[in-house]
XYZ file of C-alpha atoms in Angstrom:
687
model
C 25.886 15.115 51.708
C 27.821 17.532 53.898
C 29.782 20.211 52.093
C 33.577 19.623 52.067
C 35.657 22.230 53.806
C 39.318 22.975 54.014
C 41.852 25.426 55.398
C 43.372 28.261 53.413
C 47.184 28.568 53.674
C 48.228 31.168 56.204
C 44.710 31.441 57.616
C 43.803 31.501 61.302
C 42.204 28.096 61.075
C 38.665 29.122 60.031
C 37.336 26.476 57.612
C 36.078 27.573 54.163
C 34.249 25.687 51.434
C 36.332 23.995 48.735
C 34.473 26.020 46.090
C 35.708 29.237 47.692
C 39.150 27.714 48.375
C 39.702 26.694 44.751
C 38.048 29.800 43.203
C 40.435 32.100 41.323
C 41.498 35.389 42.940
C 39.507 35.045 46.192
C 40.733 38.339 47.623
C 39.780 40.299 44.482
C 36.367 38.658 44.390
C 35.748 39.520 48.028
C 36.796 43.109 47.378
C 34.473 43.410 44.406
C 31.634 41.900 46.454
C 32.181 44.417 49.253
C 32.374 47.281 46.762
C 29.095 46.252 45.141
C 27.393 45.968 48.506
C 28.695 49.423 49.469
C 27.474 50.879 46.156
C 24.068 49.267 46.569
C 23.767 50.675 50.068
C 24.676 54.192 48.888
C 22.437 54.110 45.823
C 19.334 52.912 47.635
C 19.911 55.268 50.539
C 18.066 58.013 48.590
C 15.117 55.665 48.064
C 14.193 53.387 45.198
C 11.434 55.798 44.104
C 14.022 57.955 42.340
C 15.132 55.092 40.119
C 11.578 53.917 39.552
C 10.479 57.388 38.388
C 13.568 57.906 36.258
C 13.025 54.550 34.559
C 9.383 55.431 33.974
C 10.240 58.783 32.386
C 12.975 57.374 30.145
C 10.853 54.413 29.072
C 7.853 56.579 28.156
C 10.112 58.974 26.235
C 11.467 56.058 24.201
C 7.948 54.808 23.481
C 6.721 58.275 22.511
C 9.633 58.915 20.187
C 9.395 55.457 18.612
C 5.683 55.981 17.965
C 6.318 59.400 16.410
C 9.046 57.934 14.229
C 6.865 55.087 12.957
C 3.814 57.309 12.486
C 5.874 59.829 10.510
C 6.951 57.114 8.096
C 3.358 55.981 7.545
C 2.116 59.553 7.003
C 4.874 60.202 4.458
C 3.903 57.004 2.669
C 0.316 58.249 2.454
C 1.435 61.582 1.019
C 3.671 59.801 -1.495
C 0.787 57.579 -2.591
C -1.535 60.565 -2.985
C 1.111 62.403 -4.998
C 2.056 59.502 -7.272
C -1.376 58.201 -8.310
C -1.666 60.875 -10.995
C -4.155 63.624 -11.751
C -7.269 61.465 -11.953
C -9.766 62.641 -9.340
C -11.146 59.182 -8.680
C -7.753 57.640 -7.914
C -6.685 60.633 -5.837
C -9.948 60.571 -3.902
C -9.587 56.844 -3.224
C -5.951 57.218 -2.147
C -6.967 60.042 0.194
C -9.968 58.302 1.785
C -9.259 54.558 1.734
C -6.037 54.984 3.720
C -7.620 56.539 6.859
C -10.729 54.362 6.546
C -8.622 51.196 6.638
C -6.443 52.463 9.494
C -9.360 53.581 11.652
C -11.396 50.427 11.124
C -8.336 48.336 12.036
C -7.612 50.555 15.057
C -11.147 50.186 16.356
C -11.443 46.473 15.638
C -8.033 45.489 16.982
C -8.167 47.505 20.192
C -11.774 46.607 20.988
C -11.192 42.906 20.306
C -8.495 42.786 22.987
C -10.143 44.985 25.605
C -12.926 47.594 25.585
C -10.885 49.775 27.958
C -8.441 50.696 25.177
C -10.907 52.993 23.409
C -11.226 56.742 23.858
C -8.938 59.089 25.704
C -8.577 57.227 28.993
C -8.408 60.355 31.144
C -12.019 60.132 32.440
C -11.403 56.582 33.651
C -8.093 57.590 35.249
C -9.791 60.467 37.022
C -12.335 58.011 38.375
C -9.603 55.615 39.544
C -7.613 58.315 41.328
C -10.759 59.212 43.255
C -10.777 55.736 44.812
C -12.968 53.714 42.439
C -11.575 50.325 41.400
C -11.952 49.600 37.670
C -11.048 45.977 37.130
C -8.432 45.202 34.448
C -8.233 48.844 33.334
C -4.499 49.022 34.084
C -3.753 45.471 32.965
C -0.605 45.228 30.861
C -2.504 43.500 28.030
C -4.262 46.823 27.390
C -0.864 48.361 26.646
C -0.349 46.598 23.310
C -3.905 47.279 22.206
C -3.564 50.967 23.079
C -0.182 51.382 21.364
C -1.238 49.688 18.118
C -4.639 51.376 18.034
C -3.236 54.819 18.822
C -0.492 54.460 16.205
C -3.082 53.635 13.539
C -5.245 56.571 14.627
C -2.366 59.060 14.485
C -1.160 57.633 11.164
C -4.273 59.092 9.521
C -2.679 62.536 9.990
C -4.838 65.649 9.989
C -7.499 63.833 7.958
C -9.179 62.614 11.146
C -7.632 65.399 13.268
C -6.940 63.642 16.576
C -4.065 63.680 19.072
C -2.247 61.459 21.567
C -2.225 63.194 24.970
C -5.019 61.271 26.715
C -4.073 57.783 25.482
C -0.425 58.424 26.260
C -1.282 59.342 29.834
C -3.155 56.032 30.015
C -0.106 54.218 28.646
C 2.160 55.880 31.187
C -0.121 54.914 34.060
C -0.288 51.312 32.820
C 3.514 51.105 32.702
C 3.701 52.629 36.177
C 1.245 50.069 37.572
C 3.147 47.216 35.936
C 6.544 48.424 37.199
C 5.004 48.862 40.628
C 3.844 45.243 40.693
C 7.278 44.079 39.538
C 8.981 46.145 42.226
C 6.620 44.824 44.910
C 7.392 41.224 44.000
C 11.120 41.870 43.665
C 11.497 43.747 46.943
C 9.106 41.428 48.781
C 6.947 44.333 49.936
C 3.259 44.191 50.763
C 0.770 45.978 48.555
C 0.401 49.655 49.468
C -2.625 51.388 47.942
C -1.508 54.867 48.986
C 1.897 54.355 47.355
C 0.224 53.103 44.157
C -1.945 56.224 43.925
C 1.134 58.423 44.373
C 2.956 56.670 41.538
C -0.074 56.806 39.261
C -0.352 60.563 39.785
C 3.332 60.971 38.867
C 2.880 58.735 35.820
C 0.055 60.939 34.563
C 2.449 63.912 34.524
C 5.002 61.833 32.602
C 2.416 61.080 29.911
C 1.823 64.776 29.189
C 5.503 65.727 29.477
C 6.686 63.123 26.956
C 4.166 64.290 24.356
C 4.938 68.023 24.460
C 8.391 67.981 26.141
C 6.796 70.246 28.743
C 7.529 69.030 32.303
C 6.115 72.008 34.226
C 2.764 72.186 32.468
C 2.638 68.392 32.344
C 2.650 68.171 36.133
C 0.190 71.023 36.613
C -2.153 69.803 33.864
C -2.290 66.294 35.329
C -3.058 67.748 38.765
C -5.844 69.992 37.462
C -7.469 67.371 35.266
C -7.294 64.265 37.454
C -7.009 65.358 41.086
C -9.546 67.061 43.311
C -6.997 67.084 46.157
C -3.245 66.831 45.701
C -0.561 66.138 48.281
C 2.475 68.388 48.074
C 4.551 65.318 48.943
C 3.814 63.981 45.434
C 4.993 67.194 43.794
C 8.647 66.198 43.501
C 7.739 62.786 42.137
C 5.786 64.284 39.267
C 8.399 66.919 38.433
C 11.321 64.509 38.599
C 9.683 61.866 36.400
C 8.309 64.464 33.962
C 11.695 66.171 33.661
C 13.429 62.856 32.938
C 10.831 62.017 30.294
C 10.846 65.437 28.618
C 14.645 65.624 28.590
C 14.993 62.149 27.081
C 12.290 62.871 24.498
C 14.066 65.970 23.193
C 17.492 64.341 23.489
C 16.395 61.585 21.125
C 15.530 64.212 18.518
C 19.077 65.572 18.793
C 20.609 62.095 18.524
C 18.540 61.449 15.385
C 19.807 64.726 13.827
C 16.311 66.237 13.799
C 17.443 69.133 16.005
C 20.815 70.739 16.568
C 20.150 71.148 20.274
C 17.307 70.818 22.761
C 14.757 73.459 21.783
C 11.010 74.003 21.938
C 8.776 72.032 19.588
C 6.976 74.993 17.963
C 9.398 77.849 17.510
C 8.044 81.387 17.195
C 9.550 84.733 16.238
C 7.550 87.145 18.338
C 9.009 90.552 19.137
C 10.675 90.554 22.507
C 11.098 94.294 23.103
C 7.405 95.286 22.661
C 5.353 92.111 22.054
C 2.030 93.907 22.565
C 0.720 97.350 23.437
C -1.156 98.062 26.631
C -4.558 98.676 24.931
C -4.323 95.191 23.431
C -4.927 93.721 26.886
C -8.616 94.484 26.369
C -8.669 92.479 23.137
C -6.910 89.536 24.782
C -9.528 89.485 27.551
C -12.266 89.709 24.902
C -10.620 86.778 23.115
C -10.782 84.790 26.350
C -14.488 85.594 26.694
C -15.116 84.476 23.102
C -13.237 81.237 23.718
C -15.249 80.684 26.885
C -18.568 81.079 25.069
C -17.491 78.856 22.175
C -16.162 76.225 24.580
C -19.570 76.093 26.288
C -21.212 75.572 22.897
C -18.728 72.841 22.023
C -19.085 71.019 25.356
C -22.865 71.152 25.194
C -22.992 69.847 21.622
C -20.362 67.162 22.199
C -21.999 65.767 25.309
C -25.482 65.703 23.804
C -24.304 64.223 20.512
C -22.472 61.479 22.385
C -25.650 60.772 24.347
C -27.638 60.727 21.095
C -25.244 58.226 19.504
C -25.570 55.925 22.508
C -29.375 56.119 22.659
C -30.247 56.169 18.965
C -31.601 52.825 17.812
C -29.451 52.515 14.690
C -26.135 53.917 15.900
C -26.305 52.114 19.246
C -26.948 48.816 17.458
C -24.068 49.505 15.065
C -21.709 50.300 17.937
C -22.799 47.176 19.809
C -22.442 44.763 16.878
C -19.825 46.236 14.513
C -17.578 48.960 15.892
C -15.105 48.764 12.944
C -17.950 49.457 10.511
C -19.014 52.533 12.461
C -15.392 53.723 12.554
C -15.058 53.170 8.791
C -18.242 55.140 8.018
C -17.208 58.035 10.264
C -13.688 58.025 8.759
C -15.144 58.065 5.248
C -17.200 61.166 6.054
C -14.257 62.987 7.658
C -11.800 62.028 4.910
C -14.222 63.044 2.146
C -14.702 66.476 3.696
C -10.943 67.063 3.934
C -10.198 65.953 0.334
C -7.828 68.754 -0.866
C -9.258 69.381 -4.375
C -12.718 69.610 -2.801
C -13.846 71.258 0.413
C -10.464 70.548 1.985
C -8.985 73.313 -0.200
C -10.612 75.835 2.145
C -9.423 74.104 5.324
C -5.649 73.778 4.794
C -6.189 70.018 4.853
C -2.789 69.250 3.315
C -1.042 70.478 6.461
C -0.284 68.185 9.363
C -1.360 69.152 12.874
C 2.169 70.313 13.702
C 2.246 72.409 10.509
C -1.113 73.895 11.458
C 0.383 75.271 14.664
C 3.612 76.380 12.980
C 1.628 78.426 10.461
C -0.915 79.827 12.924
C 1.843 81.118 15.230
C 3.297 83.200 12.397
C 3.730 86.788 13.603
C 2.996 88.334 10.175
C -0.495 89.481 9.205
C -1.749 87.362 6.303
C -4.621 89.729 5.614
C -2.239 92.670 5.081
C 0.158 90.543 3.017
C -2.649 89.487 0.628
C -4.314 92.888 0.401
C -2.563 93.824 -2.852
C -1.338 90.430 -4.032
C -2.652 86.888 -4.405
C -0.042 84.203 -3.658
C -0.361 81.090 -5.819
C -1.557 77.812 -4.357
C 1.528 75.577 -4.641
C 1.367 72.020 -5.910
C 2.880 70.924 -2.589
C 2.915 72.770 0.768
C 5.916 75.093 0.949
C 7.690 74.603 4.316
C 8.818 78.238 4.224
C 5.364 79.594 3.395
C 2.869 77.299 5.047
C 0.393 80.146 5.322
C -0.280 79.846 1.559
C -2.482 76.865 2.442
C -4.811 79.177 4.365
C -5.386 81.566 1.467
C -8.005 81.364 -1.258
C -8.699 84.306 -3.590
C -12.467 83.922 -3.292
C -12.622 83.153 0.414
C -9.788 85.373 1.661
C -7.972 84.626 4.898
C -11.032 85.353 7.032
C -13.186 82.987 5.004
C -10.809 80.043 5.224
C -10.202 80.521 8.957
C -13.929 80.811 9.694
C -14.745 77.850 7.453
C -12.044 75.762 9.152
C -13.493 76.668 12.541
C -17.063 75.746 11.597
C -16.163 72.476 9.893
C -13.705 71.244 12.509
C -16.234 72.077 15.214
C -18.668 69.345 14.139
C -16.009 67.056 12.679
C -14.211 66.817 16.013
C -17.506 66.084 17.780
C -18.121 63.250 15.319
C -14.564 61.928 15.762
C -14.988 61.734 19.556
C -17.723 59.120 19.105
C -15.468 56.647 17.249
C -14.535 53.731 19.587
C -10.756 53.790 19.201
C -7.716 55.069 21.128
C -7.421 58.802 20.491
C -6.618 62.065 22.228
C -8.714 65.194 21.937
C -6.543 67.895 23.497
C -4.412 68.753 20.457
C -7.394 69.328 18.107
C -8.963 71.603 20.721
C -5.662 73.462 21.029
C -5.532 74.037 17.257
C -9.169 75.180 17.100
C -8.385 77.732 19.805
C -5.372 78.911 17.792
C -7.652 79.466 14.782
C -10.072 81.505 16.927
C -7.216 83.677 18.150
C -5.750 84.008 14.646
C -9.112 85.135 13.308
C -9.362 87.908 15.891
C -5.711 88.873 15.396
C -6.160 89.184 11.628
C -9.289 91.306 12.126
C -7.402 93.632 14.473
C -4.469 93.896 12.063
C -6.869 95.045 9.337
C -8.682 97.455 11.678
C -5.343 98.880 12.876
C -2.951 98.346 9.945
C -0.320 100.626 11.454
C -0.763 99.262 14.940
C -2.267 100.750 18.081
C -0.697 104.017 19.183
C 0.444 103.800 22.799
C 2.783 106.344 24.324
C 3.659 107.885 20.985
C 5.034 104.616 19.591
C 3.360 102.484 16.950
C 3.885 98.729 16.890
C 2.160 96.450 14.381
C -0.220 93.867 15.755
C 1.045 90.261 15.779
C -1.812 87.835 14.988
C 0.433 84.960 16.081
C 0.273 86.213 19.665
C -3.513 86.105 19.532
C -3.344 82.578 18.106
C -1.183 81.539 21.058
C -3.610 83.110 23.531
C -6.614 81.589 21.771
C -5.076 78.108 21.826
C -4.406 78.315 25.563
C -7.771 79.928 26.369
C -9.998 77.567 24.369
C -8.194 74.386 25.465
C -8.174 75.631 29.056
C -11.899 76.394 28.936
C -12.770 72.988 27.472
C -10.672 71.113 30.059
C -11.240 73.585 32.953
C -7.511 74.125 33.466
C -5.204 77.125 33.845
C -1.967 75.256 33.111
C -2.622 75.460 29.359
C -1.148 78.955 29.534
C 2.141 77.518 30.790
C 1.905 74.748 28.197
C 1.700 77.354 25.445
C 4.894 78.982 26.725
C 6.782 75.693 26.959
C 5.674 74.634 23.487
C 6.824 77.872 21.863
C 9.804 78.636 24.101
C 8.695 82.263 24.566
C 7.026 83.880 27.534
C 6.657 87.428 26.204
C 2.841 87.075 26.107
C 2.611 85.682 29.647
C 0.242 88.323 31.036
C -2.277 88.548 28.149
C -2.357 84.773 27.654
C -3.000 84.154 31.346
C -5.740 86.806 31.401
C -7.386 85.222 28.354
C -7.274 81.771 29.978
C -8.783 83.114 33.194
C -11.580 84.915 31.341
C -12.400 81.767 29.356
C -12.467 79.607 32.491
C -14.731 82.017 34.352
C -17.395 81.549 31.687
C -16.839 77.853 31.013
C -16.689 76.635 34.600
C -19.906 78.432 35.502
C -21.869 77.101 32.532
C -20.673 73.614 31.557
C -18.783 70.655 33.052
C -15.356 70.026 31.598
C -14.779 67.730 28.631
C -13.588 64.925 30.892
C -16.377 65.376 33.457
C -18.911 65.378 30.626
C -17.467 62.121 29.323
C -17.693 60.645 32.820
C -21.378 61.579 32.918
C -22.001 60.224 29.412
C -20.287 56.920 30.251
C -21.991 56.825 33.669
C -18.737 56.217 35.488
C -18.825 56.282 39.321
C -17.448 59.702 40.145
C -18.382 62.325 42.721
C -19.444 65.577 41.044
C -18.127 68.912 42.176
C -20.514 70.970 44.310
C -21.173 73.938 42.063
C -22.129 77.256 43.549
C -21.186 77.936 47.145
C -24.211 80.242 47.651
C -26.978 77.848 46.654
C -27.928 76.828 50.144
C -25.509 73.921 50.254
C -23.950 74.693 53.629
C -27.125 74.095 55.710
C -27.448 70.601 54.181
C -26.281 67.997 56.704
C -25.855 64.232 56.741
C -29.221 63.595 58.382
C -30.930 64.989 55.260
C -29.536 62.371 52.853
C -28.105 59.437 54.848
C -29.370 55.874 54.443
C -31.322 55.104 57.610
C -32.086 51.468 56.728
C -28.905 50.069 58.223
C -28.441 46.328 58.809
C -26.371 45.990 61.987
C -24.896 42.824 63.486
C -24.767 42.613 67.289
C -22.309 40.469 69.152
C -25.142 38.804 71.100
C -27.168 38.044 67.960
C -27.911 34.325 67.414
C -26.289 32.777 64.372
C -29.681 32.021 62.793
C -30.479 35.742 62.742
C -26.956 36.545 61.508
C -27.362 34.170 58.561
C -30.783 35.619 57.801
C -29.417 39.177 57.890
C -26.449 38.326 55.655
C -28.558 36.521 53.047
C -31.208 39.267 52.939
C -28.815 41.974 51.725
C -25.863 42.270 49.343
C -23.841 44.732 51.440
C -20.065 44.248 51.264
C -19.540 45.112 54.941
C -21.702 45.209 58.061
C -21.506 47.512 61.076
C -20.750 45.599 64.265
C -22.509 46.828 67.419
C -22.037 45.817 71.044
C -25.566 44.595 71.754
C -28.910 44.625 70.016
C -30.249 46.951 72.666
C -27.440 49.524 72.895
C -26.506 49.617 69.169
C -23.117 51.084 70.130
C -20.848 50.880 67.083
C -17.621 49.002 67.836
C -16.350 48.034 64.383
C -17.215 46.472 61.049
C -16.899 43.065 59.456
C -16.412 42.227 55.797
C -19.054 40.078 54.140
C -16.536 37.656 52.616
C -14.800 37.050 55.950
C -18.095 36.592 57.768
C -19.504 34.129 55.221
C -16.302 32.079 55.315
C -16.340 32.024 59.132
C -20.010 30.993 59.218
C -19.356 28.126 56.818
C -16.468 26.926 58.964
C -18.497 27.321 62.157
C -21.538 25.473 60.848
C -19.426 22.335 60.247
C -18.638 22.046 63.974
C -22.061 23.180 65.144
C -23.586 20.575 67.464
C -27.354 19.981 67.190
C -29.367 21.998 69.681
C -26.403 24.189 70.600
C -27.274 27.905 70.797
C -24.425 30.039 69.514
C -24.117 33.748 68.810
C -21.966 36.015 66.663
C -19.500 36.548 69.493
C -18.443 32.900 69.222
C -17.713 33.316 65.501
C -15.702 36.458 66.110
C -13.746 34.742 68.873
C -13.008 31.891 66.479
C -10.867 34.134 64.287
C -13.231 36.106 62.045
C -11.357 39.387 61.428
C -13.017 42.715 62.211
C -11.975 46.269 61.456
C -12.181 49.210 63.829
C -14.228 52.212 62.744
C -11.609 54.958 62.852
C -13.736 57.509 60.984
C -17.464 58.090 61.293
C -19.950 60.828 60.539
C -22.390 62.655 62.726
C -25.914 63.557 61.613
C -24.868 67.199 61.978
C -21.876 66.877 59.613
C -22.308 69.207 56.637
C -22.517 68.090 53.016
C -19.299 69.950 52.172
C -17.342 68.245 54.943
C -18.648 64.844 53.878
C -17.804 65.533 50.235
C -14.266 66.619 51.147
C -13.707 63.509 53.278
C -14.835 61.163 50.515
C -12.612 62.868 47.922
C -9.563 63.377 50.105
C -9.474 59.853 51.575
C -10.984 58.071 48.506
C -13.726 56.530 50.643
C -16.663 54.411 49.525
C -18.851 54.230 52.657
C -18.971 55.849 56.087
C -21.197 54.966 59.044
C -23.225 57.618 60.849
C -23.390 57.549 64.650
C -25.250 59.615 67.207
C -23.777 59.424 70.732
C -22.043 56.222 69.701
C -25.194 54.547 68.349
C -25.202 53.452 64.685
C -28.074 55.334 63.024
C -27.246 55.150 59.304
C -24.626 55.164 56.568
C -23.514 57.353 53.685
C -22.105 55.935 50.451
C -21.395 57.341 47.008
C -25.007 56.744 46.020
C -26.469 58.957 48.747
C -23.775 61.606 48.318
C -24.219 61.870 44.535
C -27.986 62.020 44.924
C -27.688 64.827 47.473
C -25.373 66.843 45.213
C -27.576 66.349 42.131
C -30.637 67.387 44.138
C -28.759 70.465 45.275
C -27.687 71.408 41.742
C -31.015 70.554 40.085
C -33.691 70.851 42.765
C -36.984 69.107 42.041
C -39.916 71.318 41.001
C -42.187 72.396 43.849
C -45.325 70.338 44.221
């Protein structure tokens, strides 16, 4: 039926629909419609990326704060239960251990039952994805619920299991970014853009760190250092804008909930501003960095080998394959039993949360000097004003408890990293580094009780400054990053120790990067993820190595004049995903490539119309509509290993063809490149 039209009174005669004619206030509605169109045009003139990134930052801040709020309630319930069960050791032990055992077993079972990708930190897999490798279903939105529930249960165990949330939260942020990107693509009617997706994922990684620590600057830099071998400056503003929105919203929620009076740093310190350290102390800060570097190498070596042992041992591998919740429960029982406060946990400040650990370790007073002539009592409950009482024991002294904490948490954290559940490992490493620095700071305060004389002035040593430097140096050495120094400043809100902290981080990284792969690279190797290793050592004879030394010379080429019988035989004899297309069988001049799926589909279509006795060649199939791709980038046999490695990392490539004077002579894929780098790093013994 045709739509009825009419004429509006006083109009020029242009017909309008009756719906518009009878609608109330037509002029006002038209004005509002024009105003909305004008506003839409102005808002989207700056680009929809701004709104996408702002929404991502705000959403992740809300999720982070909601998780912290819920986890805080569960942790307080655990403390209340432990306090109210009475003085019986059996009931107190059960209330202390059963709680984390139940939470961890549920976390492992629930997350693993939905998807195996929800376990662990998630950063090694993200690093692999940003290098160009496709991990199916890793960013699927169904993983989000499994990761949130599993991570909440893990963090609800408190300092008993001693794990954090940075890595999993970066994974959550990237999953939300991928989901919002798919929604935006469908809404705007755009085609899929892989380069744009990688840019948004890199920005989302910065948001994940920023909404955990409310640290936008270090969040961006840390995500770049950990997950990117090459970084485009064009993506810089995306990361900073999204991270700033997330960090601002995260701290603003604390103000709205009356937890803070204004937006401040998470871990406040009271370091001296006028003379925070004396010039001779620079030597001790550098020595602290060297100590952290050596200890980080020991930790990385032990963690990687223990993880490999757990995966290869007959009993533990079978347990992990058949009953992951049982393995998680057994590991949680061991960790919770060790931290039981009336037992060994008395010497490890186990009643403090991870946030309280940092608050106490950053104290600028010397505990060793304060307990030299007095013994503070061990309170029935941790005193918020004197958290350092938890670190003191009259028989162990401050040095004994700090050293014992360091030794015990060293192996306990290694054990916790093997539990298949969502968990982050950066915060425990940060606290262990703070203990290392505190131990050195306390020793120096005892050796120089009046301070170090410099320029006629005497200033007492602040062990809290050494704890800050140790936290940044040890975590930076384990992760092979420098941005942990900036993270320490943003967490504490003070930058008075900028120079010594940065020097300690640099000294630790010099040792760590030359001796061991980073924590995330080691996990990639242990999980056997497809990732290109870094070429270590620029003076090991790597520059003379060229493509002709490691390329794959057994190349299956398809010529345009090749009969279809030979084409079918060549396709069925190999499982290659793409084939190089050459001009003729004689010249072997490379002119393009053809995907296996497209070629198989075209051959099936062609065979249906193939007349008996008719001789046809590949050119006929290509002319019939089989798509081909031009080879815009190719290698030469004289191309160096370093240039090839840089191309694969920068452009996230999987395979490149090798040509000599236009002739296809071989190919280089990840397999050949990784083998060449491993041979370079670990050369075979001479025969």
